[in-house]
Tab-separated table of C-alpha atoms in Angstrom:
chain	number	residue	atom	x	y	z
A	7	ASP	CA	-15.103	-2.369	-1.651
A	8	PRO	CA	-13.740	-5.288	-3.757
A	9	SER	CA	-10.118	-4.610	-3.108
A	10	SER	CA	-10.743	-4.240	0.591
A	11	GLU	CA	-12.576	-7.588	0.582
A	12	ALA	CA	-9.606	-9.213	-1.091
A	13	TYR	CA	-7.128	-7.771	1.393
A	14	VAL	CA	-9.245	-8.814	4.354
A	15	LYS	CA	-9.426	-12.323	3.056
A	16	GLN	CA	-5.681	-12.459	2.648
A	17	LYS	CA	-5.257	-11.095	6.253
A	18	GLN	CA	-7.616	-13.859	7.558
A	19	LYS	CA	-5.718	-16.532	5.535
A	20	VAL	CA	-2.263	-15.579	6.693
A	21	GLY	CA	-3.398	-15.070	10.219
A	22	LEU	CA	-4.684	-18.632	10.287
A	23	GLU	CA	-1.368	-19.870	8.827
A	24	ILE	CA	0.734	-18.234	11.446
A	25	GLY	CA	-1.564	-18.771	14.455
A	26	ALA	CA	-2.845	-15.284	14.882
A	27	ARG	CA	-6.460	-14.836	15.760
A	28	VAL	CA	-8.103	-12.490	13.161
A	29	THR	CA	-11.507	-11.266	14.094
A	30	LEU	CA	-13.595	-9.462	11.467
A	31	ILE	CA	-16.215	-6.888	12.536
A	32	ARG	CA	-18.234	-5.960	9.432
A	33	GLN	CA	-19.682	-2.632	8.556
A	34	GLN	CA	-23.305	-3.721	9.203
A	35	ILE	CA	-22.399	-3.742	12.872
A	36	THR	CA	-20.561	-0.480	12.827
A	37	ASP	CA	-23.148	1.453	10.793
A	38	ASN	CA	-22.498	4.786	12.358
A	39	ARG	CA	-19.714	6.894	13.874
A	40	LYS	CA	-20.673	6.338	17.482
A	41	GLN	CA	-20.700	2.593	17.222
A	42	LEU	CA	-17.362	2.535	15.491
A	43	ILE	CA	-15.775	4.680	18.153
A	44	ASN	CA	-17.237	2.474	20.977
A	45	ILE	CA	-16.058	-0.776	19.310
A	46	VAL	CA	-12.467	0.553	18.874
A	47	LYS	CA	-12.303	1.889	22.409
A	48	LYS	CA	-13.188	-1.564	23.748
A	49	LEU	CA	-10.626	-3.210	21.514
A	50	ASN	CA	-8.008	-0.448	22.697
A	51	SER	CA	-8.502	-1.663	26.289
A	52	ASP	CA	-8.608	-5.401	25.616
A	53	PRO	CA	-5.240	-6.929	26.579
A	54	LEU	CA	-5.845	-9.876	24.344
A	55	VAL	CA	-5.980	-7.646	21.257
A	56	HIS	CA	-2.553	-6.661	19.936
A	57	GLY	CA	-3.395	-4.986	16.635
A	58	ILE	CA	-6.417	-3.191	15.323
A	59	ILE	CA	-7.050	-2.397	11.635
A	60	ILE	CA	-9.848	-0.024	10.436
A	61	GLN	CA	-10.092	-1.155	6.797
A	62	ARG	CA	-10.322	1.872	4.645
A	63	PRO	CA	-12.252	3.379	2.771
A	64	VAL	CA	-14.666	3.607	5.688
A	65	PRO	CA	-18.379	4.002	4.632
A	66	ILE	CA	-19.130	6.145	7.692
A	67	ASP	CA	-19.245	9.871	8.085
A	68	ILE	CA	-16.076	10.424	10.127
A	69	SER	CA	-13.050	12.636	9.307
A	70	LYS	CA	-9.658	11.135	8.445
A	71	GLU	CA	-8.080	13.043	11.333
A	72	GLU	CA	-10.446	11.493	13.869
A	73	LEU	CA	-10.125	8.099	12.238
A	74	ASP	CA	-6.341	8.228	12.475
A	75	LEU	CA	-6.500	8.831	16.257
A	76	LEU	CA	-8.921	6.028	17.130
A	77	VAL	CA	-6.563	3.184	17.475
A	78	ILE	CA	-3.968	3.710	20.260
A	79	PRO	CA	-0.310	3.869	18.952
A	80	THR	CA	0.739	0.439	20.527
A	81	LYS	CA	-2.000	-1.349	18.466
A	82	ASP	CA	-1.860	0.842	15.296
A	83	VAL	CA	-0.376	-1.880	13.084
A	84	ASP	CA	-1.558	-0.090	9.955
A	85	GLY	CA	0.614	2.944	10.890
A	86	PHE	CA	-2.072	5.729	10.550
A	87	TYR	CA	-1.599	7.373	13.952
A	88	PRO	CA	0.580	10.461	13.807
A	89	ASN	CA	4.148	9.461	14.456
A	90	SER	CA	3.054	5.848	14.786
A	91	PRO	CA	5.634	3.385	16.040
A	92	PHE	CA	4.824	1.231	13.100
A	93	ALA	CA	5.577	1.929	9.374
A	94	PRO	CA	2.560	1.656	7.048
A	95	PRO	CA	2.624	-1.932	5.720
A	96	ILE	CA	2.006	-0.729	2.158
A	97	ALA	CA	5.088	1.500	2.217
A	98	SER	CA	7.161	-1.296	3.767
A	99	ALA	CA	5.931	-3.687	1.060
A	100	VAL	CA	7.085	-1.313	-1.712
A	101	LEU	CA	10.489	-0.903	-0.157
A	102	LYS	CA	10.950	-4.714	0.153
A	103	ILE	CA	10.028	-5.132	-3.501
A	104	LEU	CA	12.458	-2.441	-4.477
A	105	GLU	CA	15.143	-4.064	-2.396
A	106	TYR	CA	14.561	-7.270	-4.285
A	107	VAL	CA	14.726	-5.542	-7.624
A	108	LYS	CA	18.041	-3.832	-6.650
A	109	LYS	CA	19.681	-6.900	-5.422
A	110	GLU	CA	18.357	-9.769	-7.443
A	111	LEU	CA	17.530	-8.212	-10.823
A	112	GLN	CA	19.998	-5.333	-11.085
A	113	ASN	CA	22.758	-7.045	-9.035
A	114	ASN	CA	23.472	-3.854	-7.176
A	115	PRO	CA	25.164	-4.226	-3.693
A	116	LYS	CA	24.566	-0.669	-2.647
A	117	PRO	CA	22.302	0.065	0.374
A	118	LEU	CA	18.673	0.681	-0.668
A	119	LYS	CA	18.733	4.350	0.229
A	120	ASP	CA	21.871	4.997	-1.741
A	121	TRP	CA	20.413	3.221	-4.813
A	122	LEU	CA	17.043	4.990	-4.530
A	123	GLU	CA	18.836	8.402	-4.394
A	124	LYS	CA	20.011	7.712	-7.939
A	125	GLN	CA	16.529	6.785	-9.238
A	126	LYS	CA	13.885	9.077	-10.658
A	127	ILE	CA	10.790	7.951	-8.720
A	128	LEU	CA	7.197	8.740	-9.634
A	129	VAL	CA	4.334	8.060	-7.234
A	130	ILE	CA	0.945	8.275	-8.944
A	131	GLY	CA	-1.867	8.940	-6.573
A	132	ARG	CA	-2.023	10.707	-3.210
A	133	GLY	CA	-4.665	8.670	-1.380
A	134	GLU	CA	-4.500	8.072	2.342
A	135	THR	CA	-4.184	4.244	1.998
A	136	ALA	CA	-1.360	4.069	-0.527
A	137	GLY	CA	0.073	7.026	-2.426
A	138	LYS	CA	0.403	9.311	0.595
A	139	PRO	CA	1.985	6.842	3.049
A	140	ILE	CA	4.448	5.594	0.341
A	141	ALA	CA	5.560	9.130	-0.596
A	142	GLU	CA	5.815	10.157	3.022
A	143	THR	CA	7.933	7.158	3.846
A	144	LEU	CA	10.335	7.903	0.926
A	145	GLN	CA	10.502	11.554	2.056
A	146	LYS	CA	11.448	10.418	5.653
A	147	MET	CA	14.313	8.590	3.952
A	148	GLU	CA	15.324	11.971	2.441
A	149	ILE	CA	14.262	10.680	-1.059
A	150	ASN	CA	11.944	13.031	-2.768
A	151	PRO	CA	9.687	11.362	-5.385
A	152	THR	CA	7.614	13.220	-7.934
A	153	ILE	CA	3.954	12.950	-6.967
A	154	ALA	CA	1.327	12.871	-9.771
A	155	HIS	CA	-2.422	12.858	-9.510
A	156	SER	CA	-5.584	13.346	-11.571
A	157	LYS	CA	-4.747	16.994	-12.259
A	158	THR	CA	-1.288	16.281	-13.559
A	159	VAL	CA	-1.173	17.426	-17.245
A	160	ASN	CA	2.218	15.830	-18.346
A	161	MET	CA	1.634	12.383	-17.131
A	162	GLN	CA	3.058	10.563	-20.130
A	163	GLU	CA	6.268	12.643	-20.086
A	164	LEU	CA	6.694	12.042	-16.308
A	165	CYS	CA	6.273	8.321	-16.705
A	166	PHE	CA	8.561	7.980	-19.599
A	167	ALA	CA	11.274	9.900	-17.749
A	168	SER	CA	11.035	7.878	-14.510
A	169	ASP	CA	13.120	4.932	-13.484
A	170	ILE	CA	10.617	3.772	-10.879
A	171	ILE	CA	6.831	4.205	-11.188
A	172	ILE	CA	4.598	3.406	-8.163
A	173	THR	CA	0.987	3.672	-9.256
A	174	CYS	CA	-1.661	3.828	-6.548
A	175	VAL	CA	-4.837	4.973	-8.271
A	176	GLY	CA	-7.170	1.960	-8.633
A	177	ARG	CA	-8.272	2.566	-12.127
A	178	ARG	CA	-7.593	0.912	-15.513
A	179	ASP	CA	-4.945	2.241	-17.979
A	180	VAL	CA	-3.409	4.710	-15.635
A	181	VAL	CA	-0.035	3.672	-17.024
A	182	ARG	CA	-0.084	2.464	-20.664
A	183	ARG	CA	2.494	0.785	-22.846
A	184	GLN	CA	3.644	3.916	-24.583
A	185	MET	CA	4.259	5.658	-21.319
A	186	ILE	CA	7.173	3.470	-20.075
A	187	ASN	CA	10.634	2.734	-21.440
A	188	ASN	CA	12.560	-0.528	-21.488
A	189	GLN	CA	14.219	0.089	-18.059
A	190	THR	CA	11.051	1.012	-16.167
A	191	ILE	CA	10.432	-0.548	-12.801
A	192	LEU	CA	6.595	-0.600	-12.419
A	193	ILE	CA	4.929	-1.297	-9.121
A	194	GLY	CA	1.168	-1.522	-9.149
A	195	VAL	CA	-0.444	-0.855	-5.773
A	196	GLY	CA	-3.865	0.470	-6.967
A	197	LEU	CA	-6.608	-2.152	-7.553
A	198	HIS	CA	-10.010	-2.019	-9.303
A	199	GLN	CA	-12.488	-4.707	-10.330
A	200	GLU	CA	-13.147	-5.777	-13.883
A	201	ASN	CA	-15.466	-8.674	-14.743
A	202	GLY	CA	-15.308	-9.961	-11.170
A	203	LYS	CA	-11.504	-9.910	-11.095
A	204	LEU	CA	-9.086	-7.562	-9.493
A	205	LYS	CA	-6.836	-5.602	-11.843
A	206	THR	CA	-4.145	-3.123	-11.239
A	207	ASP	CA	-3.445	0.297	-12.860
A	208	TYR	CA	-1.913	-1.171	-16.054
A	209	ASN	CA	-2.685	-3.863	-18.523
A	210	GLN	CA	-0.220	-6.586	-17.742
A	211	GLU	CA	-0.765	-8.404	-21.162
A	212	GLU	CA	-0.071	-5.100	-22.911
A	213	ILE	CA	3.331	-4.572	-21.300
A	214	SER	CA	4.439	-8.105	-20.741
A	215	ASP	CA	6.595	-8.154	-23.899
A	216	ARG	CA	8.679	-5.188	-22.637
A	217	GLU	CA	11.979	-5.902	-20.843
A	218	ILE	CA	10.867	-4.314	-17.564
A	219	PHE	CA	10.066	-5.437	-14.045
A	220	PHE	CA	6.428	-5.098	-13.068
A	221	THR	CA	4.423	-6.447	-10.186
A	222	PRO	CA	1.507	-8.733	-11.216
A	223	VAL	CA	-2.035	-9.158	-9.970
A	224	PRO	CA	-2.814	-11.528	-8.327
A	225	GLY	CA	0.370	-11.690	-6.400
A	226	GLY	CA	2.792	-8.792	-6.454
A	227	VAL	CA	2.324	-6.075	-3.885
A	228	GLY	CA	-0.628	-7.559	-1.994
A	229	PRO	CA	0.976	-10.561	-0.367
A	230	VAL	CA	4.011	-8.524	0.613
A	231	ASN	CA	1.768	-5.833	2.061
A	232	VAL	CA	-0.006	-8.542	4.258
A	233	ALA	CA	3.319	-9.950	5.360
A	234	CYS	CA	4.472	-6.569	6.476
A	235	LEU	CA	1.242	-6.015	8.322
A	236	PHE	CA	1.725	-9.256	10.413
A	237	GLU	CA	5.446	-8.280	10.976
A	238	ASN	CA	4.025	-5.151	12.604
A	239	LEU	CA	1.563	-7.350	14.609
A	240	ILE	CA	4.386	-9.520	15.882
A	241	PHE	CA	6.277	-6.368	17.104
A	242	ALA	CA	3.058	-5.188	18.727
A	243	THR	CA	2.816	-8.248	20.883
A	244	LEU	CA	6.260	-7.400	22.363
A	245	ASN	CA	5.128	-4.030	23.670
């Protein structure tokens, strides 16, 4: 998966920069469910391993529920285990970006939760790696975003009426220029590949003349996501 490859490379790069040992076990080795389970069990019991990531989507026939339970909670730095002690890095990354927007661009001194309660927030996509954990994290903060997906019929109206759009689909032109207003905060989480390059869910050139805040690719959400992952790893070493 191209976006997974890009994220793994970033994790290896940042791990090297901060002195964390990042070991990559590729899918060719874990080509079936039993092998995957055995490998994760060994890593769970290895005291030299502090964090375990099963990069998703997984090209193995295994249910999400079983996958979520494979990594023990103290090493679940991706935050998939039910009631994991770690926040999902992608959700933490979105919150950090919104904190930056609130403080630096809108000059708003309010706590993030108070500010977000006043915003109309739209999360597009409900996938297990992005849309779902982001929406659930907001809901735990008692903030209820609108959630849109492929069956949503009034997408353009929802986007235009939203203050914050978090798009997590991984497909081109999910959000188009005519779907946003001049105050929109647009956060592109979903990635897809075009002509060998990773793109997000909107055309950056098309919207760049609008007076809005949007996250770019490359850059944007990805590096913040990786930073939040390693923040979880550092906390994991303290357990």
